CSV table of C-alpha atoms in Angstrom, one decimal:
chain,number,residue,atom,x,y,z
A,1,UNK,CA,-23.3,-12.5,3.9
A,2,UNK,CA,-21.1,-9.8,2.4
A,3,UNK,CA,-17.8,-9.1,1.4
A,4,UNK,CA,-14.8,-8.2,4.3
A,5,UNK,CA,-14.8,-4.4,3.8
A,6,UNK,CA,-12.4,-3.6,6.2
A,7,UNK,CA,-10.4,-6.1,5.1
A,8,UNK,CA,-10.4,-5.2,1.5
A,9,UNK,CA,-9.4,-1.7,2.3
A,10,UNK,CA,-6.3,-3.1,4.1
A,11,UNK,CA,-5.3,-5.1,0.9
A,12,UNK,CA,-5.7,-2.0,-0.8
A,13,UNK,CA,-3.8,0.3,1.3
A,14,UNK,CA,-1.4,-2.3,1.8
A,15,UNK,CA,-0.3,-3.1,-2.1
A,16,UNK,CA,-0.1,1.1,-2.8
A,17,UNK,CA,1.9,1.2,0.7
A,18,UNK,CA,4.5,-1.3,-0.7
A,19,UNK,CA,4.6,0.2,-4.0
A,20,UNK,CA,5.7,3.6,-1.8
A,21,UNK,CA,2.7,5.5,-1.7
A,22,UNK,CA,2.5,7.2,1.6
A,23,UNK,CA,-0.3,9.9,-0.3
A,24,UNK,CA,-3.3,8.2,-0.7
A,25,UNK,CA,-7.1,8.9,-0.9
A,26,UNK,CA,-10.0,7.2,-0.7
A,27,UNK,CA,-13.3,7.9,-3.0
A,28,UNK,CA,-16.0,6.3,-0.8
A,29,UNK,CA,-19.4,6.3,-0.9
A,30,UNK,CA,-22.2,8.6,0.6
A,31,UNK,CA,-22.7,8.8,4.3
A,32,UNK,CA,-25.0,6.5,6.0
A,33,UNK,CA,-24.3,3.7,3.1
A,34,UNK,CA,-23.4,0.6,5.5
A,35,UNK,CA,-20.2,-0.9,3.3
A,36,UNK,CA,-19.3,2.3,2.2
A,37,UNK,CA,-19.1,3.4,6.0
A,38,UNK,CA,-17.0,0.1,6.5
A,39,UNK,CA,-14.3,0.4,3.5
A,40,UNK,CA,-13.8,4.2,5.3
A,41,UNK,CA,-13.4,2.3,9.0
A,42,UNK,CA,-11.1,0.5,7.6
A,43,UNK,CA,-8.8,2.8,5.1
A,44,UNK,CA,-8.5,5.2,8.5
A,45,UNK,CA,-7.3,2.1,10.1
A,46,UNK,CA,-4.9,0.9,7.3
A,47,UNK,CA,-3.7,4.5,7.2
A,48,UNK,CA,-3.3,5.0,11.0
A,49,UNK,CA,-1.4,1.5,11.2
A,50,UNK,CA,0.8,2.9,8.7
A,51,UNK,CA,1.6,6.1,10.8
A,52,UNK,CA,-0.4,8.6,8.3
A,53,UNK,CA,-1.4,11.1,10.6
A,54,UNK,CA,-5.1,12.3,10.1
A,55,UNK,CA,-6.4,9.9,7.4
A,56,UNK,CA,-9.6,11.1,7.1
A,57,UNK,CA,-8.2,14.1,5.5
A,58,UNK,CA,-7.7,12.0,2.4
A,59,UNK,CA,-11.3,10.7,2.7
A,60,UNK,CA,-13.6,12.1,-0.4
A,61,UNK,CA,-17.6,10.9,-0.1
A,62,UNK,CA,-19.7,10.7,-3.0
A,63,UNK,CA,-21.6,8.2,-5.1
A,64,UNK,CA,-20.9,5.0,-6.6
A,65,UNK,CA,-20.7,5.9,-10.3
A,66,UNK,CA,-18.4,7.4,-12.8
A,67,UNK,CA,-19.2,11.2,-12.4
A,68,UNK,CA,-18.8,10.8,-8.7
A,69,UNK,CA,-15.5,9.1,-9.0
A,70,UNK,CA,-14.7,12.0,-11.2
A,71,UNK,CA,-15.7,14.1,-8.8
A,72,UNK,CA,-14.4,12.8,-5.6
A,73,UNK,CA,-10.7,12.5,-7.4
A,74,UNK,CA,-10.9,15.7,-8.9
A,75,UNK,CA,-11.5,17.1,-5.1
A,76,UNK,CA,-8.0,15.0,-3.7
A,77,UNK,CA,-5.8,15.6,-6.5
A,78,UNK,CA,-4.8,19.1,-5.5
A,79,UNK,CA,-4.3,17.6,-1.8
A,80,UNK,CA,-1.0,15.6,-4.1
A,81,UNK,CA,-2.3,12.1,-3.9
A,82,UNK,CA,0.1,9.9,-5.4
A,83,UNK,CA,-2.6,6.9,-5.1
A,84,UNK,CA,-6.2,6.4,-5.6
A,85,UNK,CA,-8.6,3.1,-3.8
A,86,UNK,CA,-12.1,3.8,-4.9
A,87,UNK,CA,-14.9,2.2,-3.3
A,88,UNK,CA,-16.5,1.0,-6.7
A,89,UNK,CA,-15.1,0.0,-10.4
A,90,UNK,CA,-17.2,2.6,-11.7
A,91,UNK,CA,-15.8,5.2,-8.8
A,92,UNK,CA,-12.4,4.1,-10.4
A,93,UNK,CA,-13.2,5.2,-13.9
A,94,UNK,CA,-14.4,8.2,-13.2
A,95,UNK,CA,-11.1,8.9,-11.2
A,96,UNK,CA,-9.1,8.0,-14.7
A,97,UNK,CA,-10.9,10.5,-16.2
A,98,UNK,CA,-10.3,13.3,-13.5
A,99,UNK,CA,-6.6,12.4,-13.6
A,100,UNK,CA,-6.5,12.8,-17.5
A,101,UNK,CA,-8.0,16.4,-16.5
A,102,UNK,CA,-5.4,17.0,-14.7
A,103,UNK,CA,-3.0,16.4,-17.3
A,104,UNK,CA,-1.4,13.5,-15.1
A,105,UNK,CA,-1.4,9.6,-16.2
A,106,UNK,CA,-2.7,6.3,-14.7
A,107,UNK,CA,0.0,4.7,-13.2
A,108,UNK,CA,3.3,6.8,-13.5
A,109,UNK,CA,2.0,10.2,-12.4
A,110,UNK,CA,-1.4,8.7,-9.9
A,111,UNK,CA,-2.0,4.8,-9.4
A,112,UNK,CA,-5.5,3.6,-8.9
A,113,UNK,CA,-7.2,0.5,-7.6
A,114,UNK,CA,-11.0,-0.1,-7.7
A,115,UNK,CA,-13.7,-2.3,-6.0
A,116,UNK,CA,-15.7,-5.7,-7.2
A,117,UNK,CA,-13.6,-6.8,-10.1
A,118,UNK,CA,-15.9,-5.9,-13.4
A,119,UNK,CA,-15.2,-8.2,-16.4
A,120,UNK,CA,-14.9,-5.2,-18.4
A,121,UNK,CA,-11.5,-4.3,-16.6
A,122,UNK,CA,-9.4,-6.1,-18.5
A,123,UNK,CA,-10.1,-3.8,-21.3
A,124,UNK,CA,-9.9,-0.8,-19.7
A,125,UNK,CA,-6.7,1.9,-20.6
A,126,UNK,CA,-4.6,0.8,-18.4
A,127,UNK,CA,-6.6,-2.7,-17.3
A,128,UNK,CA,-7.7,-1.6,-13.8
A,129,UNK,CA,-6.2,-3.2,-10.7
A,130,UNK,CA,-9.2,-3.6,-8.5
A,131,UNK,CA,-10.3,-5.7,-5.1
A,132,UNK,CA,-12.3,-8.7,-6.0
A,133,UNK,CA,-15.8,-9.6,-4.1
A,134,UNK,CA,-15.4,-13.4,-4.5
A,135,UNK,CA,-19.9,-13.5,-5.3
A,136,UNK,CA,-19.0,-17.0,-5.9
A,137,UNK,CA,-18.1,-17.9,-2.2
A,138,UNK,CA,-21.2,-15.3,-1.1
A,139,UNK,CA,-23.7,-17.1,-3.3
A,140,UNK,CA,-22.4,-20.5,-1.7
A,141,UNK,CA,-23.0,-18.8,1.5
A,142,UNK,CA,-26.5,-17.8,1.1
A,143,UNK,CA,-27.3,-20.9,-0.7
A,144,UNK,CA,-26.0,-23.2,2.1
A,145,UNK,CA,-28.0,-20.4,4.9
A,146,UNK,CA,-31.5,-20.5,2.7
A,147,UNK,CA,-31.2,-24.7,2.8
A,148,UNK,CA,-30.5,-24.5,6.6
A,149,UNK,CA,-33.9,-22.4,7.3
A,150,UNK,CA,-36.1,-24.2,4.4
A,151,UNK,CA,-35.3,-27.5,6.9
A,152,UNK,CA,-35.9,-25.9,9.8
A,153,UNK,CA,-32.4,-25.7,10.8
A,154,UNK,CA,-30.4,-23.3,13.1
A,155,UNK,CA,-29.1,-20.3,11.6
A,156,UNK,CA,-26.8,-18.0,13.7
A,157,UNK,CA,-28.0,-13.9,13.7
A,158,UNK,CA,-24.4,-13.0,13.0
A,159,UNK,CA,-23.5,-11.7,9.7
A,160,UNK,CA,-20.8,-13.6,8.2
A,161,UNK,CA,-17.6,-11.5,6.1
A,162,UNK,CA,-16.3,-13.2,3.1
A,163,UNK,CA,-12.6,-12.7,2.5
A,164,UNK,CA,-11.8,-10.3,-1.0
A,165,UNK,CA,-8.7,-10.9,-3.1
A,166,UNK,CA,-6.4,-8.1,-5.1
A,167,UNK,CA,-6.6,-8.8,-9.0
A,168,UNK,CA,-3.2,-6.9,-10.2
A,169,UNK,CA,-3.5,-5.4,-13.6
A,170,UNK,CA,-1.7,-2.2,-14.9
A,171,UNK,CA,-3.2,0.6,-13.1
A,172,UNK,CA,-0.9,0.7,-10.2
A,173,UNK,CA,3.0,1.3,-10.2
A,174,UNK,CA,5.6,2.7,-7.3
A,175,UNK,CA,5.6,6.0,-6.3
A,176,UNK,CA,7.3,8.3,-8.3
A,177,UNK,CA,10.1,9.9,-5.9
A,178,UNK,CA,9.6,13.4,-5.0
Protein backbone atom coordinates (compact mmCIF):
# COMPACT_ATOMS: atom_id res chain seq x y z
CA UNK A 1 0.00 0.00 0.00
CA UNK A 2 1.59 3.34 -0.91
CA UNK A 3 0.97 6.57 -2.04
CA UNK A 4 -0.03 7.29 -6.15
CA UNK A 5 3.44 8.68 -7.16
CA UNK A 6 2.82 9.24 -10.49
CA UNK A 7 -0.22 10.74 -9.76
CA UNK A 8 1.11 13.11 -7.21
CA UNK A 9 3.65 14.38 -9.60
CA UNK A 10 0.81 15.27 -12.09
CA UNK A 11 -0.99 17.35 -9.36
CA UNK A 12 2.13 18.88 -8.92
CA UNK A 13 3.10 19.72 -12.39
CA UNK A 14 -0.36 20.50 -13.00
CA UNK A 15 -1.01 23.47 -10.20
CA UNK A 16 2.67 25.16 -11.28
CA UNK A 17 1.46 24.63 -15.07
CA UNK A 18 -1.76 26.70 -14.30
CA UNK A 19 0.00 29.17 -12.34
CA UNK A 20 2.25 29.62 -15.88
CA UNK A 21 5.23 27.88 -15.14
CA UNK A 22 6.33 26.23 -18.25
CA UNK A 23 10.29 26.07 -16.34
CA UNK A 24 10.15 23.63 -13.93
CA UNK A 25 12.41 21.07 -12.10
CA UNK A 26 12.24 18.27 -10.21
CA UNK A 27 14.64 17.40 -6.99
CA UNK A 28 14.10 13.61 -6.87
CA UNK A 29 15.57 11.16 -5.00
CA UNK A 30 18.62 8.81 -5.67
CA UNK A 31 18.54 6.25 -8.43
CA UNK A 32 17.35 2.84 -7.73
CA UNK A 33 14.92 4.34 -4.83
CA UNK A 34 11.47 2.64 -5.99
CA UNK A 35 9.00 5.97 -5.36
CA UNK A 36 11.60 8.23 -6.11
CA UNK A 37 11.94 6.36 -9.57
CA UNK A 38 8.05 6.67 -9.79
CA UNK A 39 7.51 10.65 -8.89
CA UNK A 40 10.39 10.99 -11.91
CA UNK A 41 8.11 8.52 -14.35
CA UNK A 42 5.66 10.53 -13.70
CA UNK A 43 7.02 14.44 -13.77
CA UNK A 44 8.54 13.31 -17.44
CA UNK A 45 5.09 12.31 -18.23
CA UNK A 46 3.29 15.49 -16.75
CA UNK A 47 5.93 17.45 -18.58
CA UNK A 48 5.73 15.61 -21.93
CA UNK A 49 1.82 15.88 -21.78
CA UNK A 50 2.33 19.47 -21.43
CA UNK A 51 4.61 19.62 -24.65
CA UNK A 52 7.98 20.42 -22.60
CA UNK A 53 10.36 18.99 -24.78
CA UNK A 54 13.15 16.87 -23.09
CA UNK A 55 11.96 16.90 -19.38
CA UNK A 56 14.49 14.95 -17.97
CA UNK A 57 16.71 17.84 -18.58
CA UNK A 58 15.05 19.53 -15.57
CA UNK A 59 15.44 16.26 -13.52
CA UNK A 60 18.11 16.75 -10.44
CA UNK A 61 18.79 13.34 -8.27
CA UNK A 62 19.92 13.44 -4.83
CA UNK A 63 18.82 12.57 -1.40
CA UNK A 64 15.82 13.09 0.70
CA UNK A 65 17.08 15.71 3.10
CA UNK A 66 17.73 19.33 3.40
CA UNK A 67 21.37 19.61 2.14
CA UNK A 68 20.39 17.55 -0.82
CA UNK A 69 17.37 19.72 -1.65
CA UNK A 70 19.89 22.48 -1.38
CA UNK A 71 21.95 20.89 -3.53
CA UNK A 72 19.82 19.54 -6.17
CA UNK A 73 18.11 23.26 -6.56
CA UNK A 74 21.17 24.92 -6.44
CA UNK A 75 22.22 22.58 -9.64
CA UNK A 76 18.67 23.79 -11.71
CA UNK A 77 18.53 27.22 -10.82
CA UNK A 78 21.10 28.48 -13.39
CA UNK A 79 19.04 26.15 -15.99
CA UNK A 80 16.16 29.41 -15.07
CA UNK A 81 13.53 27.33 -13.29
CA UNK A 82 10.73 29.45 -12.52
CA UNK A 83 9.28 26.38 -10.33
CA UNK A 84 10.48 23.80 -7.96
CA UNK A 85 8.38 20.04 -7.03
CA UNK A 86 10.65 18.32 -4.61
CA UNK A 87 10.30 14.78 -3.87
CA UNK A 88 10.41 15.32 0.02
CA UNK A 89 9.32 18.29 2.55
CA UNK A 90 12.73 18.26 3.68
CA UNK A 91 14.04 18.26 -0.15
CA UNK A 92 11.76 21.45 -0.28
CA UNK A 93 13.60 23.33 2.46
CA UNK A 94 16.67 22.85 1.38
CA UNK A 95 15.55 24.29 -2.02
CA UNK A 96 14.36 27.65 0.01
CA UNK A 97 17.56 27.83 1.20
CA UNK A 98 19.39 27.50 -2.27
CA UNK A 99 17.02 30.07 -3.69
CA UNK A 100 17.84 32.60 -0.77
CA UNK A 101 21.60 31.91 -2.11
CA UNK A 102 20.71 32.92 -5.13
CA UNK A 103 19.49 36.13 -4.05
CA UNK A 104 15.88 35.15 -5.50
CA UNK A 105 12.52 34.73 -3.20
CA UNK A 106 10.05 31.94 -2.55
CA UNK A 107 7.18 32.55 -4.48
CA UNK A 108 7.67 35.87 -6.63
CA UNK A 109 11.06 35.09 -8.07
CA UNK A 110 10.94 30.69 -7.88
CA UNK A 111 7.69 28.76 -6.49
CA UNK A 112 8.07 25.61 -4.70
CA UNK A 113 5.95 22.65 -3.76
CA UNK A 114 7.13 19.72 -1.51
CA UNK A 115 6.13 16.03 -0.76
CA UNK A 116 4.12 14.27 2.44
CA UNK A 117 2.67 17.33 4.10
CA UNK A 118 4.90 17.85 7.48
CA UNK A 119 2.91 19.54 10.31
CA UNK A 120 5.74 21.80 10.68
CA UNK A 121 4.75 23.46 7.25
CA UNK A 122 2.44 25.74 8.38
CA UNK A 123 5.20 27.58 10.07
CA UNK A 124 7.56 27.53 7.61
CA UNK A 125 8.69 31.23 5.75
CA UNK A 126 6.48 31.17 3.41
CA UNK A 127 4.05 28.03 4.73
CA UNK A 128 5.08 25.38 2.18
CA UNK A 129 2.64 24.18 -0.47
CA UNK A 130 3.31 20.48 -0.55
CA UNK A 131 1.52 17.05 -1.90
CA UNK A 132 -0.20 15.26 0.92
CA UNK A 133 0.34 11.25 1.54
CA UNK A 134 -3.15 10.78 2.99
CA UNK A 135 -1.15 7.78 5.88
CA UNK A 136 -4.58 7.85 7.22
CA UNK A 137 -6.24 6.03 4.14
CA UNK A 138 -2.76 3.83 3.93
CA UNK A 139 -2.93 2.80 7.51
CA UNK A 140 -6.75 1.85 6.82
CA UNK A 141 -5.43 -0.09 4.02
CA UNK A 142 -2.91 -2.15 5.77
CA UNK A 143 -5.02 -2.54 8.66
CA UNK A 144 -8.01 -3.95 6.64
CA UNK A 145 -5.05 -6.31 4.48
CA UNK A 146 -3.35 -7.61 7.92
CA UNK A 147 -7.20 -8.63 9.26
CA UNK A 148 -7.77 -10.37 5.88
CA UNK A 149 -4.51 -12.72 6.23
CA UNK A 150 -4.74 -13.13 10.24
CA UNK A 151 -8.41 -14.96 9.10
CA UNK A 152 -7.11 -16.68 6.55
CA UNK A 153 -8.61 -14.64 3.86
CA UNK A 154 -7.67 -13.91 0.28
CA UNK A 155 -5.36 -11.13 -0.28
CA UNK A 156 -4.61 -10.11 -3.95
CA UNK A 157 -0.47 -9.82 -4.87
CA UNK A 158 -1.13 -6.43 -6.44
CA UNK A 159 0.10 -3.41 -4.74
CA UNK A 160 -2.60 -1.03 -4.22
CA UNK A 161 -1.92 3.25 -4.95
CA UNK A 162 -3.56 5.52 -2.63
CA UNK A 163 -4.77 8.84 -4.14
CA UNK A 164 -2.48 12.18 -2.74
CA UNK A 165 -4.14 15.60 -2.40
CA UNK A 166 -2.35 19.27 -2.99
CA UNK A 167 -2.36 21.28 0.47
CA UNK A 168 -2.09 25.03 -0.98
CA UNK A 169 -0.15 27.38 1.33
CA UNK A 170 2.04 30.43 0.27
CA UNK A 171 4.95 28.98 -1.49
CA UNK A 172 3.66 28.96 -4.95
CA UNK A 173 2.50 32.09 -7.07
CA UNK A 174 2.15 32.60 -11.16
CA UNK A 175 4.98 32.95 -13.12
CA UNK A 176 6.57 36.10 -13.25
CA UNK A 177 6.39 37.18 -17.08
CA UNK A 178 9.58 37.21 -18.89
Amino acid sequence: VSTDDHLAAEIAVAHLHDLGHRKIGLLAGPVGNIPADRRVEGFIEAMEARGVASPEDLVARNYFSIEGGKQAAAALLPLGVSALVASSDEMALGAYRAIERAGLGVPNDVSVIGYDDSPLLDYTNPPLTTVRQPIERIAEQVGQLVISLIAKREVAAQEVLVEPEIRLRRSTAPARLS
